[in-house]
mmCIF file of C-alpha atoms and ligand atoms in Angstrom:
data_model
loop_
_atom_site.group_PDB
_atom_site.id
_atom_site.type_symbol
_atom_site.label_atom_id
_atom_site.label_comp_id
_atom_site.label_asym_id
_atom_site.label_seq_id
_atom_site.Cartn_x
_atom_site.Cartn_y
_atom_site.Cartn_z
ATOM 1 C CA MET A 1 19.311 6.769 16.958
ATOM 2 C CA GLU A 2 21.311 4.331 19.189
ATOM 3 C CA TYR A 3 18.507 2.672 21.423
ATOM 4 C CA HIS A 4 19.745 -0.133 24.404
ATOM 5 C CA GLY A 5 17.366 -3.323 23.908
ATOM 6 C CA LEU A 6 14.768 -2.378 21.199
ATOM 7 C CA LYS A 7 15.218 -1.374 17.708
ATOM 8 C CA VAL A 8 12.917 1.232 15.647
ATOM 9 C CA GLU A 9 11.792 0.898 11.953
ATOM 10 C CA VAL A 10 9.515 2.981 9.909
ATOM 11 C CA LYS A 11 8.503 1.254 6.486
ATOM 12 C CA ASP A 12 5.371 2.390 4.609
ATOM 13 C CA LYS A 13 4.007 4.731 7.095
ATOM 14 C CA ILE A 14 3.850 2.412 9.574
ATOM 15 C CA ALA A 15 6.922 1.847 12.178
ATOM 16 C CA LEU A 16 7.592 -1.147 14.697
ATOM 17 C CA ILE A 17 9.178 -0.956 18.191
ATOM 18 C CA THR A 18 10.672 -4.094 18.727
ATOM 19 C CA LEU A 19 11.939 -4.557 22.350
ATOM 20 C CA SER A 20 15.078 -6.911 22.633
ATOM 21 C CA ARG A 21 16.873 -8.097 25.401
ATOM 22 C CA PRO A 22 16.410 -11.927 24.772
ATOM 23 C CA GLU A 23 18.625 -12.624 27.723
ATOM 24 C CA ALA A 24 16.636 -11.591 30.208
ATOM 25 C CA LEU A 25 12.905 -12.136 27.922
ATOM 26 C CA ASN A 26 13.006 -8.231 27.091
ATOM 27 C CA ALA A 27 12.025 -7.194 30.238
ATOM 28 C CA LEU A 28 12.141 -3.763 30.999
ATOM 29 C CA ASN A 29 14.779 -2.413 33.323
ATOM 30 C CA LEU A 30 15.348 1.518 33.557
ATOM 31 C CA GLU A 31 17.637 1.169 30.672
ATOM 32 C CA VAL A 32 15.398 -0.063 28.286
ATOM 33 C CA ILE A 33 12.357 2.184 29.498
ATOM 34 C CA SER A 34 14.298 5.007 28.696
ATOM 35 C CA SER A 35 14.747 4.503 25.442
ATOM 36 C CA PHE A 36 11.619 3.354 24.897
ATOM 37 C CA ASN A 37 10.457 7.026 25.836
ATOM 38 C CA LEU A 38 12.530 7.890 23.034
ATOM 39 C CA ALA A 39 11.964 6.335 20.747
ATOM 40 C CA VAL A 40 8.087 6.636 21.226
ATOM 41 C CA LYS A 41 8.864 10.697 21.717
ATOM 42 C CA GLU A 42 10.474 10.713 18.512
ATOM 43 C CA LEU A 43 8.115 8.158 16.972
ATOM 44 C CA SER A 44 5.730 11.279 18.364
ATOM 45 C CA GLN A 45 7.114 14.139 16.247
ATOM 46 C CA ASN A 46 7.348 12.084 12.575
ATOM 47 C CA LYS A 47 4.047 12.876 11.327
ATOM 48 C CA ASP A 48 4.366 10.778 8.673
ATOM 49 C CA ILE A 49 3.839 7.721 11.047
ATOM 50 C CA ARG A 50 0.152 6.484 10.739
ATOM 51 C CA ALA A 51 0.115 3.612 12.699
ATOM 52 C CA LEU A 52 2.822 1.487 15.475
ATOM 53 C CA ILE A 53 3.218 -1.775 16.205
ATOM 54 C CA ILE A 54 4.969 -2.809 19.538
ATOM 55 C CA THR A 55 6.464 -6.296 19.709
ATOM 56 C CA GLY A 56 9.350 -8.727 21.497
ATOM 57 C CA ALA A 57 12.204 -10.308 20.056
ATOM 58 C CA GLY A 58 12.540 -14.207 20.381
ATOM 59 C CA LYS A 59 9.574 -16.119 22.809
ATOM 60 C CA ALA A 60 8.778 -13.445 24.447
ATOM 61 C CA PHE A 61 7.261 -10.215 23.993
ATOM 62 C CA ILE A 62 8.415 -8.740 27.618
ATOM 63 C CA ALA A 63 8.560 -10.764 30.679
ATOM 64 C CA GLY A 64 7.743 -7.796 33.120
ATOM 65 C CA ALA A 65 10.331 -5.761 34.881
ATOM 66 C CA ASP A 66 13.738 -6.851 35.546
ATOM 67 C CA ILE A 67 13.567 -8.425 38.612
ATOM 68 C CA LYS A 68 17.052 -8.488 39.206
ATOM 69 C CA GLU A 69 16.987 -5.185 39.072
ATOM 70 C CA LEU A 70 14.326 -4.133 41.140
ATOM 71 C CA SER A 71 15.583 -6.751 43.674
ATOM 72 C CA LYS A 72 18.426 -4.282 44.398
ATOM 73 C CA MET A 73 15.687 -0.868 44.911
ATOM 74 C CA LYS A 74 14.967 0.881 47.642
ATOM 75 C CA PRO A 75 11.510 2.677 47.948
ATOM 76 C CA ASP A 76 13.234 6.158 46.467
ATOM 77 C CA ALA A 77 14.325 3.887 43.060
ATOM 78 C CA ALA A 78 11.038 1.827 42.820
ATOM 79 C CA TYR A 79 9.271 5.114 42.848
ATOM 80 C CA THR A 80 11.131 6.872 40.493
ATOM 81 C CA PHE A 81 10.977 3.914 37.914
ATOM 82 C CA SER A 82 7.407 3.124 38.475
ATOM 83 C CA ARG A 83 6.902 6.803 37.911
ATOM 84 C CA LYS A 84 9.215 6.632 34.323
ATOM 85 C CA GLY A 85 7.501 3.482 33.653
ATOM 86 C CA GLN A 86 4.413 5.329 33.379
ATOM 87 C CA GLN A 87 5.183 8.047 32.008
ATOM 88 C CA ALA A 88 6.864 6.072 29.297
ATOM 89 C CA PHE A 89 3.253 3.918 29.356
ATOM 90 C CA ASP A 90 1.058 7.460 29.520
ATOM 91 C CA ARG A 91 3.428 8.787 26.471
ATOM 92 C CA LEU A 92 3.013 6.080 24.210
ATOM 93 C CA GLU A 93 -0.963 5.719 24.934
ATOM 94 C CA GLN A 94 -0.953 9.606 24.121
ATOM 95 C CA MET A 95 0.419 8.857 20.729
ATOM 96 C CA ASP A 96 -2.005 10.506 17.986
ATOM 97 C CA ILE A 97 -1.846 7.092 15.831
ATOM 98 C CA PRO A 98 -3.029 3.894 17.001
ATOM 99 C CA VAL A 99 -0.724 1.558 18.784
ATOM 100 C CA ILE A 100 -0.836 -2.898 18.480
ATOM 101 C CA ALA A 101 0.623 -5.017 20.673
ATOM 102 C CA ALA A 102 1.158 -7.747 18.415
ATOM 103 C CA VAL A 103 1.999 -10.291 21.473
ATOM 104 C CA ASN A 104 4.753 -13.291 20.262
ATOM 105 C CA GLY A 105 4.876 -14.857 24.017
ATOM 106 C CA PHE A 106 5.579 -13.878 27.767
ATOM 107 C CA ALA A 107 3.450 -10.776 28.215
ATOM 108 C CA LEU A 108 3.813 -10.591 32.087
ATOM 109 C CA GLY A 109 3.763 -7.747 34.682
ATOM 110 C CA GLY A 110 5.426 -4.703 32.958
ATOM 111 C CA GLY A 111 5.102 -6.531 29.876
ATOM 112 C CA CYS A 112 0.929 -6.675 29.719
ATOM 113 C CA GLU A 113 1.173 -3.281 31.451
ATOM 114 C CA LEU A 114 2.696 -2.595 28.095
ATOM 115 C CA ALA A 115 0.493 -4.164 26.211
ATOM 116 C CA MET A 116 -2.305 -2.530 27.706
ATOM 117 C CA ALA A 117 -1.365 0.952 27.529
ATOM 118 C CA CYS A 118 -1.337 0.521 23.392
ATOM 119 C CA ASP A 119 -5.030 0.811 21.508
ATOM 120 C CA MET A 120 -5.406 -2.725 20.505
ATOM 121 C CA ARG A 121 -3.695 -6.211 21.310
ATOM 122 C CA ILE A 122 -2.866 -8.757 18.230
ATOM 123 C CA ALA A 123 -2.044 -12.126 20.071
ATOM 124 C CA SER A 124 -0.305 -15.186 18.622
ATOM 125 C CA THR A 125 -1.868 -18.481 19.955
ATOM 126 C CA THR A 126 2.138 -18.537 22.382
ATOM 127 C CA ALA A 127 1.354 -15.611 23.771
ATOM 128 C CA LYS A 128 1.051 -15.927 27.734
ATOM 129 C CA PHE A 129 -0.769 -12.664 29.676
ATOM 130 C CA GLY A 130 -0.824 -12.509 33.419
ATOM 131 C CA MET A 131 0.047 -9.987 36.765
ATOM 132 C CA PRO A 132 2.294 -12.338 38.566
ATOM 133 C CA GLU A 133 3.890 -9.246 41.085
ATOM 134 C CA VAL A 134 2.124 -10.888 44.128
ATOM 135 C CA THR A 135 4.148 -13.908 43.721
ATOM 136 C CA LEU A 136 7.035 -11.467 44.271
ATOM 137 C CA GLY A 137 5.830 -9.737 47.069
ATOM 138 C CA LEU A 138 5.596 -6.816 44.746
ATOM 139 C CA MET A 139 2.497 -5.189 42.656
ATOM 140 C CA PRO A 140 2.045 -3.412 39.653
ATOM 141 C CA GLY A 141 3.617 -0.244 38.970
ATOM 142 C CA PHE A 142 2.975 0.246 35.852
ATOM 143 C CA ALA A 143 -0.526 1.339 35.827
ATOM 144 C CA GLY A 144 -1.305 -1.691 35.552
ATOM 145 C CA THR A 145 -3.711 -1.925 38.342
ATOM 146 C CA GLN A 146 -5.822 0.906 36.718
ATOM 147 C CA ARG A 147 -5.597 0.088 33.166
ATOM 148 C CA LEU A 148 -6.516 -3.662 34.080
ATOM 149 C CA THR A 149 -9.524 -2.966 35.981
ATOM 150 C CA ARG A 150 -11.151 -0.742 32.619
ATOM 151 C CA LEU A 151 -10.164 -3.495 30.129
ATOM 152 C CA VAL A 152 -11.527 -6.142 31.763
ATOM 153 C CA GLY A 153 -13.535 -5.240 34.426
ATOM 154 C CA TYR A 154 -12.938 -5.161 37.906
ATOM 155 C CA SER A 155 -13.740 -8.502 39.471
ATOM 156 C CA ASN A 156 -11.596 -9.831 36.237
ATOM 157 C CA ALA A 157 -8.949 -7.669 36.913
ATOM 158 C CA MET A 158 -8.902 -8.532 40.788
ATOM 159 C CA TYR A 159 -9.027 -12.386 39.257
ATOM 160 C CA LEU A 160 -6.220 -11.927 37.605
ATOM 161 C CA MET A 161 -3.684 -9.490 39.856
ATOM 162 C CA THR A 162 -4.799 -11.617 42.725
ATOM 163 C CA THR A 163 -4.169 -14.738 41.654
ATOM 164 C CA ALA A 164 -0.928 -13.892 39.344
ATOM 165 C CA GLU A 165 -2.655 -16.726 37.227
ATOM 166 C CA THR A 166 -1.430 -16.504 33.401
ATOM 167 C CA VAL A 167 -3.846 -16.628 30.895
ATOM 168 C CA THR A 168 -3.732 -17.912 26.849
ATOM 169 C CA ALA A 169 -4.413 -15.621 23.992
ATOM 170 C CA GLU A 170 -7.948 -17.488 23.762
ATOM 171 C CA GLU A 171 -8.954 -16.432 27.546
ATOM 172 C CA ALA A 172 -7.451 -13.035 27.251
ATOM 173 C CA LEU A 173 -8.982 -13.319 23.743
ATOM 174 C CA ARG A 174 -12.339 -14.411 25.886
ATOM 175 C CA LEU A 175 -11.795 -11.068 28.516
ATOM 176 C CA GLY A 176 -12.004 -8.905 26.290
ATOM 177 C CA LEU A 177 -7.645 -8.435 26.528
ATOM 178 C CA VAL A 178 -7.363 -9.305 22.691
ATOM 179 C CA GLN A 179 -8.612 -8.492 19.710
ATOM 180 C CA ILE A 180 -7.401 -11.173 17.317
ATOM 181 C CA VAL A 181 -5.861 -14.228 17.741
ATOM 182 C CA VAL A 182 -3.806 -15.349 15.217
ATOM 183 C CA GLU A 183 -0.743 -18.205 14.150
ATOM 184 C CA PRO A 184 2.376 -17.645 15.736
ATOM 185 C CA HIS A 185 3.966 -17.592 11.869
ATOM 186 C CA GLN A 186 0.787 -14.941 10.551
ATOM 187 C CA LEU A 187 1.388 -13.015 13.783
ATOM 188 C CA MET A 188 3.632 -9.502 12.623
ATOM 189 C CA GLU A 189 1.997 -10.352 8.725
ATOM 190 C CA ILE A 190 -1.676 -9.622 10.085
ATOM 191 C CA SER A 191 -0.580 -6.388 12.790
ATOM 192 C CA PHE A 192 0.539 -5.153 9.553
ATOM 193 C CA GLU A 193 -2.283 -5.486 7.980
ATOM 194 C CA VAL A 194 -4.232 -4.186 10.596
ATOM 195 C CA ALA A 195 -2.204 -1.001 10.380
ATOM 196 C CA GLY A 196 -1.713 -1.032 6.526
ATOM 197 C CA LYS A 197 -6.203 -0.964 7.326
ATOM 198 C CA ILE A 198 -5.428 1.586 9.718
ATOM 199 C CA ALA A 199 -2.734 3.766 7.126
ATOM 200 C CA SER A 200 -5.399 3.784 5.223
ATOM 201 C CA ASN A 201 -8.381 5.561 6.505
ATOM 202 C CA GLY A 202 -8.416 9.215 6.974
ATOM 203 C CA LYS A 203 -5.495 10.561 9.036
ATOM 204 C CA TYR A 204 -8.046 13.219 10.665
ATOM 205 C CA ALA A 205 -10.401 10.417 11.233
ATOM 206 C CA VAL A 206 -7.996 8.619 12.705
ATOM 207 C CA LYS A 207 -6.458 10.689 15.660
ATOM 208 C CA SER A 208 -10.169 12.325 16.405
ATOM 209 C CA VAL A 209 -11.533 8.815 16.546
ATOM 210 C CA LYS A 210 -8.562 8.398 18.581
ATOM 211 C CA GLU A 211 -8.809 11.196 20.787
ATOM 212 C CA LEU A 212 -12.487 10.950 22.091
ATOM 213 C CA ALA A 213 -12.525 7.291 22.751
ATOM 214 C CA ARG A 214 -9.708 8.076 25.113
ATOM 215 C CA LYS A 215 -11.653 10.864 26.058
ATOM 216 C CA SER A 216 -14.479 7.907 26.904
ATOM 217 C CA THR A 217 -12.489 6.488 29.745
ATOM 218 C CA TYR A 218 -12.279 9.654 32.349
ATOM 219 C CA THR A 219 -15.877 11.927 30.379
ATOM 220 C CA ALA A 220 -19.015 11.548 31.931
ATOM 221 C CA MET A 221 -21.699 10.489 28.658
ATOM 222 C CA GLU A 222 -23.024 14.148 28.076
ATOM 223 C CA PHE A 223 -19.948 15.619 27.645
ATOM 224 C CA GLY A 224 -18.273 13.652 25.548
ATOM 225 C CA SER A 225 -20.664 13.110 23.299
ATOM 226 C CA GLU A 226 -20.697 17.186 23.391
ATOM 227 C CA LEU A 227 -16.769 16.945 22.664
ATOM 228 C CA GLU A 228 -17.223 14.331 19.672
ATOM 229 C CA SER A 229 -19.381 16.783 17.926
ATOM 230 C CA GLU A 230 -17.542 19.652 17.800
ATOM 231 C CA ALA A 231 -14.330 16.985 17.068
ATOM 232 C CA PHE A 232 -16.626 15.417 14.206
ATOM 233 C CA ALA A 233 -17.899 19.369 12.722
ATOM 234 C CA GLY A 234 -13.810 19.892 13.587
ATOM 235 C CA LEU A 235 -13.406 17.269 10.391
ATOM 236 C CA PHE A 236 -15.781 19.743 8.169
ATOM 237 C CA ASP A 237 -13.049 22.420 8.022
ATOM 238 C CA ARG A 238 -10.301 19.715 6.403
ATOM 239 C CA PRO A 239 -9.348 19.028 3.043
ATOM 240 C CA GLU A 240 -9.703 15.926 4.427
ATOM 241 C CA ALA A 241 -13.627 15.131 4.461
ATOM 242 C CA ASP A 242 -14.341 16.563 1.293
ATOM 243 C CA GLU A 243 -12.016 14.146 -0.435
ATOM 244 C CA GLY A 244 -13.417 11.229 1.551
ATOM 245 C CA MET A 245 -16.894 11.963 0.586
ATOM 246 C CA GLN A 246 -16.165 12.635 -3.207
ATOM 247 C CA ALA A 247 -14.710 10.022 -3.398
ATOM 248 C CA PHE A 248 -17.941 7.219 -2.100
ATOM 249 C CA MET A 249 -19.614 9.305 -4.726
ATOM 250 C CA GLU A 250 -17.429 9.165 -7.656
ATOM 251 C CA LYS A 251 -16.967 5.103 -6.702
ATOM 252 C CA ARG A 252 -13.645 5.566 -6.141
ATOM 253 C CA LYS A 253 -10.313 5.115 -3.716
ATOM 254 C CA PRO A 254 -9.720 8.669 -1.844
ATOM 255 C CA GLN A 255 -6.600 10.185 -2.879
ATOM 256 C CA TRP A 256 -5.515 11.757 0.732
ATOM 257 C CA LYS A 257 -3.141 14.515 0.777
ATOM 258 C CA SER A 258 -2.559 14.500 4.161
HETATM 259 N N1 CO8 B 1 13.633 -9.935 35.117
HETATM 260 C C1 CO8 B 1 14.123 -10.295 34.585
HETATM 261 N N2 CO8 B 1 15.160 -11.952 34.671
HETATM 262 C C2 CO8 B 1 14.178 -12.496 33.967
HETATM 263 C C3 CO8 B 1 12.908 -11.852 33.919
HETATM 264 C C4 CO8 B 1 12.512 -10.821 34.135
HETATM 265 N N3 CO8 B 1 11.512 -9.912 34.608
HETATM 266 N N4 CO8 B 1 12.270 -12.840 33.750
HETATM 267 C C5 CO8 B 1 13.123 -13.986 33.043
HETATM 268 N N5 CO8 B 1 14.372 -13.652 32.679
HETATM 269 C C6 CO8 B 1 15.388 -13.970 32.831
HETATM 270 C C7 CO8 B 1 15.653 -15.553 33.364
HETATM 271 O O1 CO8 B 1 15.796 -15.289 34.636
HETATM 272 C C8 CO8 B 1 16.877 -16.630 32.619
HETATM 273 O O2 CO8 B 1 17.865 -15.381 32.961
HETATM 274 P P1 CO8 B 1 19.352 -16.911 33.127
HETATM 275 O O3 CO8 B 1 18.932 -17.669 32.297
HETATM 276 O O4 CO8 B 1 20.499 -15.374 33.617
HETATM 277 O O5 CO8 B 1 18.767 -17.605 34.616
HETATM 278 C C9 CO8 B 1 15.959 -15.733 31.275
HETATM 279 O O6 CO8 B 1 15.816 -14.591 31.703
HETATM 280 C C10 CO8 B 1 15.185 -16.796 30.760
HETATM 281 O O7 CO8 B 1 14.123 -17.216 31.443
HETATM 282 P P2 CO8 B 1 14.554 -18.043 32.016
HETATM 283 O O8 CO8 B 1 15.275 -19.823 32.187
HETATM 284 O O9 CO8 B 1 13.016 -17.976 33.300
HETATM 285 O O10 CO8 B 1 12.721 -18.581 31.188
HETATM 286 P P3 CO8 B 1 11.495 -19.973 30.450
HETATM 287 O O11 CO8 B 1 10.739 -20.123 30.153
HETATM 288 O O12 CO8 B 1 11.814 -21.519 32.003
HETATM 289 O O13 CO8 B 1 9.976 -19.154 31.924
HETATM 290 C C11 CO8 B 1 9.109 -17.697 32.549
HETATM 291 C C12 CO8 B 1 9.597 -17.936 31.225
HETATM 292 C C13 CO8 B 1 8.092 -18.454 33.038
HETATM 293 C C14 CO8 B 1 8.686 -15.926 31.807
HETATM 294 C C15 CO8 B 1 10.240 -16.705 33.889
HETATM 295 O O14 CO8 B 1 10.732 -16.645 33.216
HETATM 296 C C16 CO8 B 1 9.763 -16.307 34.771
HETATM 297 O O15 CO8 B 1 8.560 -16.525 35.729
HETATM 298 N N6 CO8 B 1 10.008 -14.655 34.321
HETATM 299 C C17 CO8 B 1 9.294 -13.587 35.393
HETATM 300 C C18 CO8 B 1 7.769 -13.145 35.060
HETATM 301 C C19 CO8 B 1 8.012 -12.489 36.303
HETATM 302 O O16 CO8 B 1 7.491 -12.379 37.451
HETATM 303 N N7 CO8 B 1 7.444 -10.587 35.489
HETATM 304 C C20 CO8 B 1 6.779 -9.939 36.817
HETATM 305 C C21 CO8 B 1 7.716 -9.155 36.982
HETATM 306 S S1 CO8 B 1 7.533 -7.652 38.487
HETATM 307 C C22 CO8 B 1 6.651 -6.343 37.004
HETATM 308 O O17 CO8 B 1 7.153 -6.814 36.157
HETATM 309 C C23 CO8 B 1 6.514 -5.187 38.181
HETATM 310 C C24 CO8 B 1 6.118 -4.704 36.310
HETATM 311 C C25 CO8 B 1 6.019 -3.011 38.154
HETATM 312 C C26 CO8 B 1 7.780 -2.711 37.736
HETATM 313 C C27 CO8 B 1 7.551 -0.834 38.566
HETATM 314 C C28 CO8 B 1 8.291 -0.886 39.082
HETATM 315 C C29 CO8 B 1 9.175 -0.180 40.526
#
């Protein structure tokens, strides 16, 4: 499949999407968003994949939506672009498998929004996060107002979105926006290591954890706990749980069949 502005690779049950539009620091235009949406759709259909990593080529992760393209838009086109981006990022968030953003450089505006639609973020010490839309007289449009507030809390999100300050990887770590900070040369190695750990665990167990953890953001505790019990019980119907527990008792590594 030919994609615009990104590359997709799959190796050892781990998929990698690399955003690559170096001339614009990987900025997201309509064409790239469409390709990204398609890539995520296709990867979602590949049931062998256990984790997805997303990164950027060159010195940026993604420097935002393409400002040159945005500058030509009227309200209708801006609305359509915003919805298309939100739909692509929702699809990403709804994948069965965990998604890791390996943030190598600037993750600004729409780039930060894409990183936030991933399940976790590993950042190199050179990464910079920020929501500079207001400096352009704009605001986040790929659900950043919604995800940032959920990730770092209302006041931290308000601070970032209204001052447009960029923060370092270390600061993002303190805010809980990032889970691990590593040296630039270790970024992909550590990201693949984390993806490999995920891939070595029970496939249905990991899928259920993601499903329930996602639901926690919009479900009352009582109802979420009930859903958890149902999902937990559902795992007992699968050979995977038998194998996992049997392997523990036999002091060996599980041999997953799924
Ligand atoms: N869009 C288009 N081109 C870009 C973008 C961008 N977001 N970012 C960088 N570029 C281009 C530059 O124009 C430049 O191209 P050229 O050489 O042709 O002039 C090239 O990439 C290299 O960039 P710089 O020379 O500026 O590189 P620096 O290292 O000096 O600076 C920065 C790097 C700080 C990242 C700087 O490029 C910058 O500030 N970029 C813009 C960041 C920004 O404001 N992002 C937010 C965009 S708005 C947004 O994301 C809204 C999301 C919701 C959209 C909803 C749809 C309606």
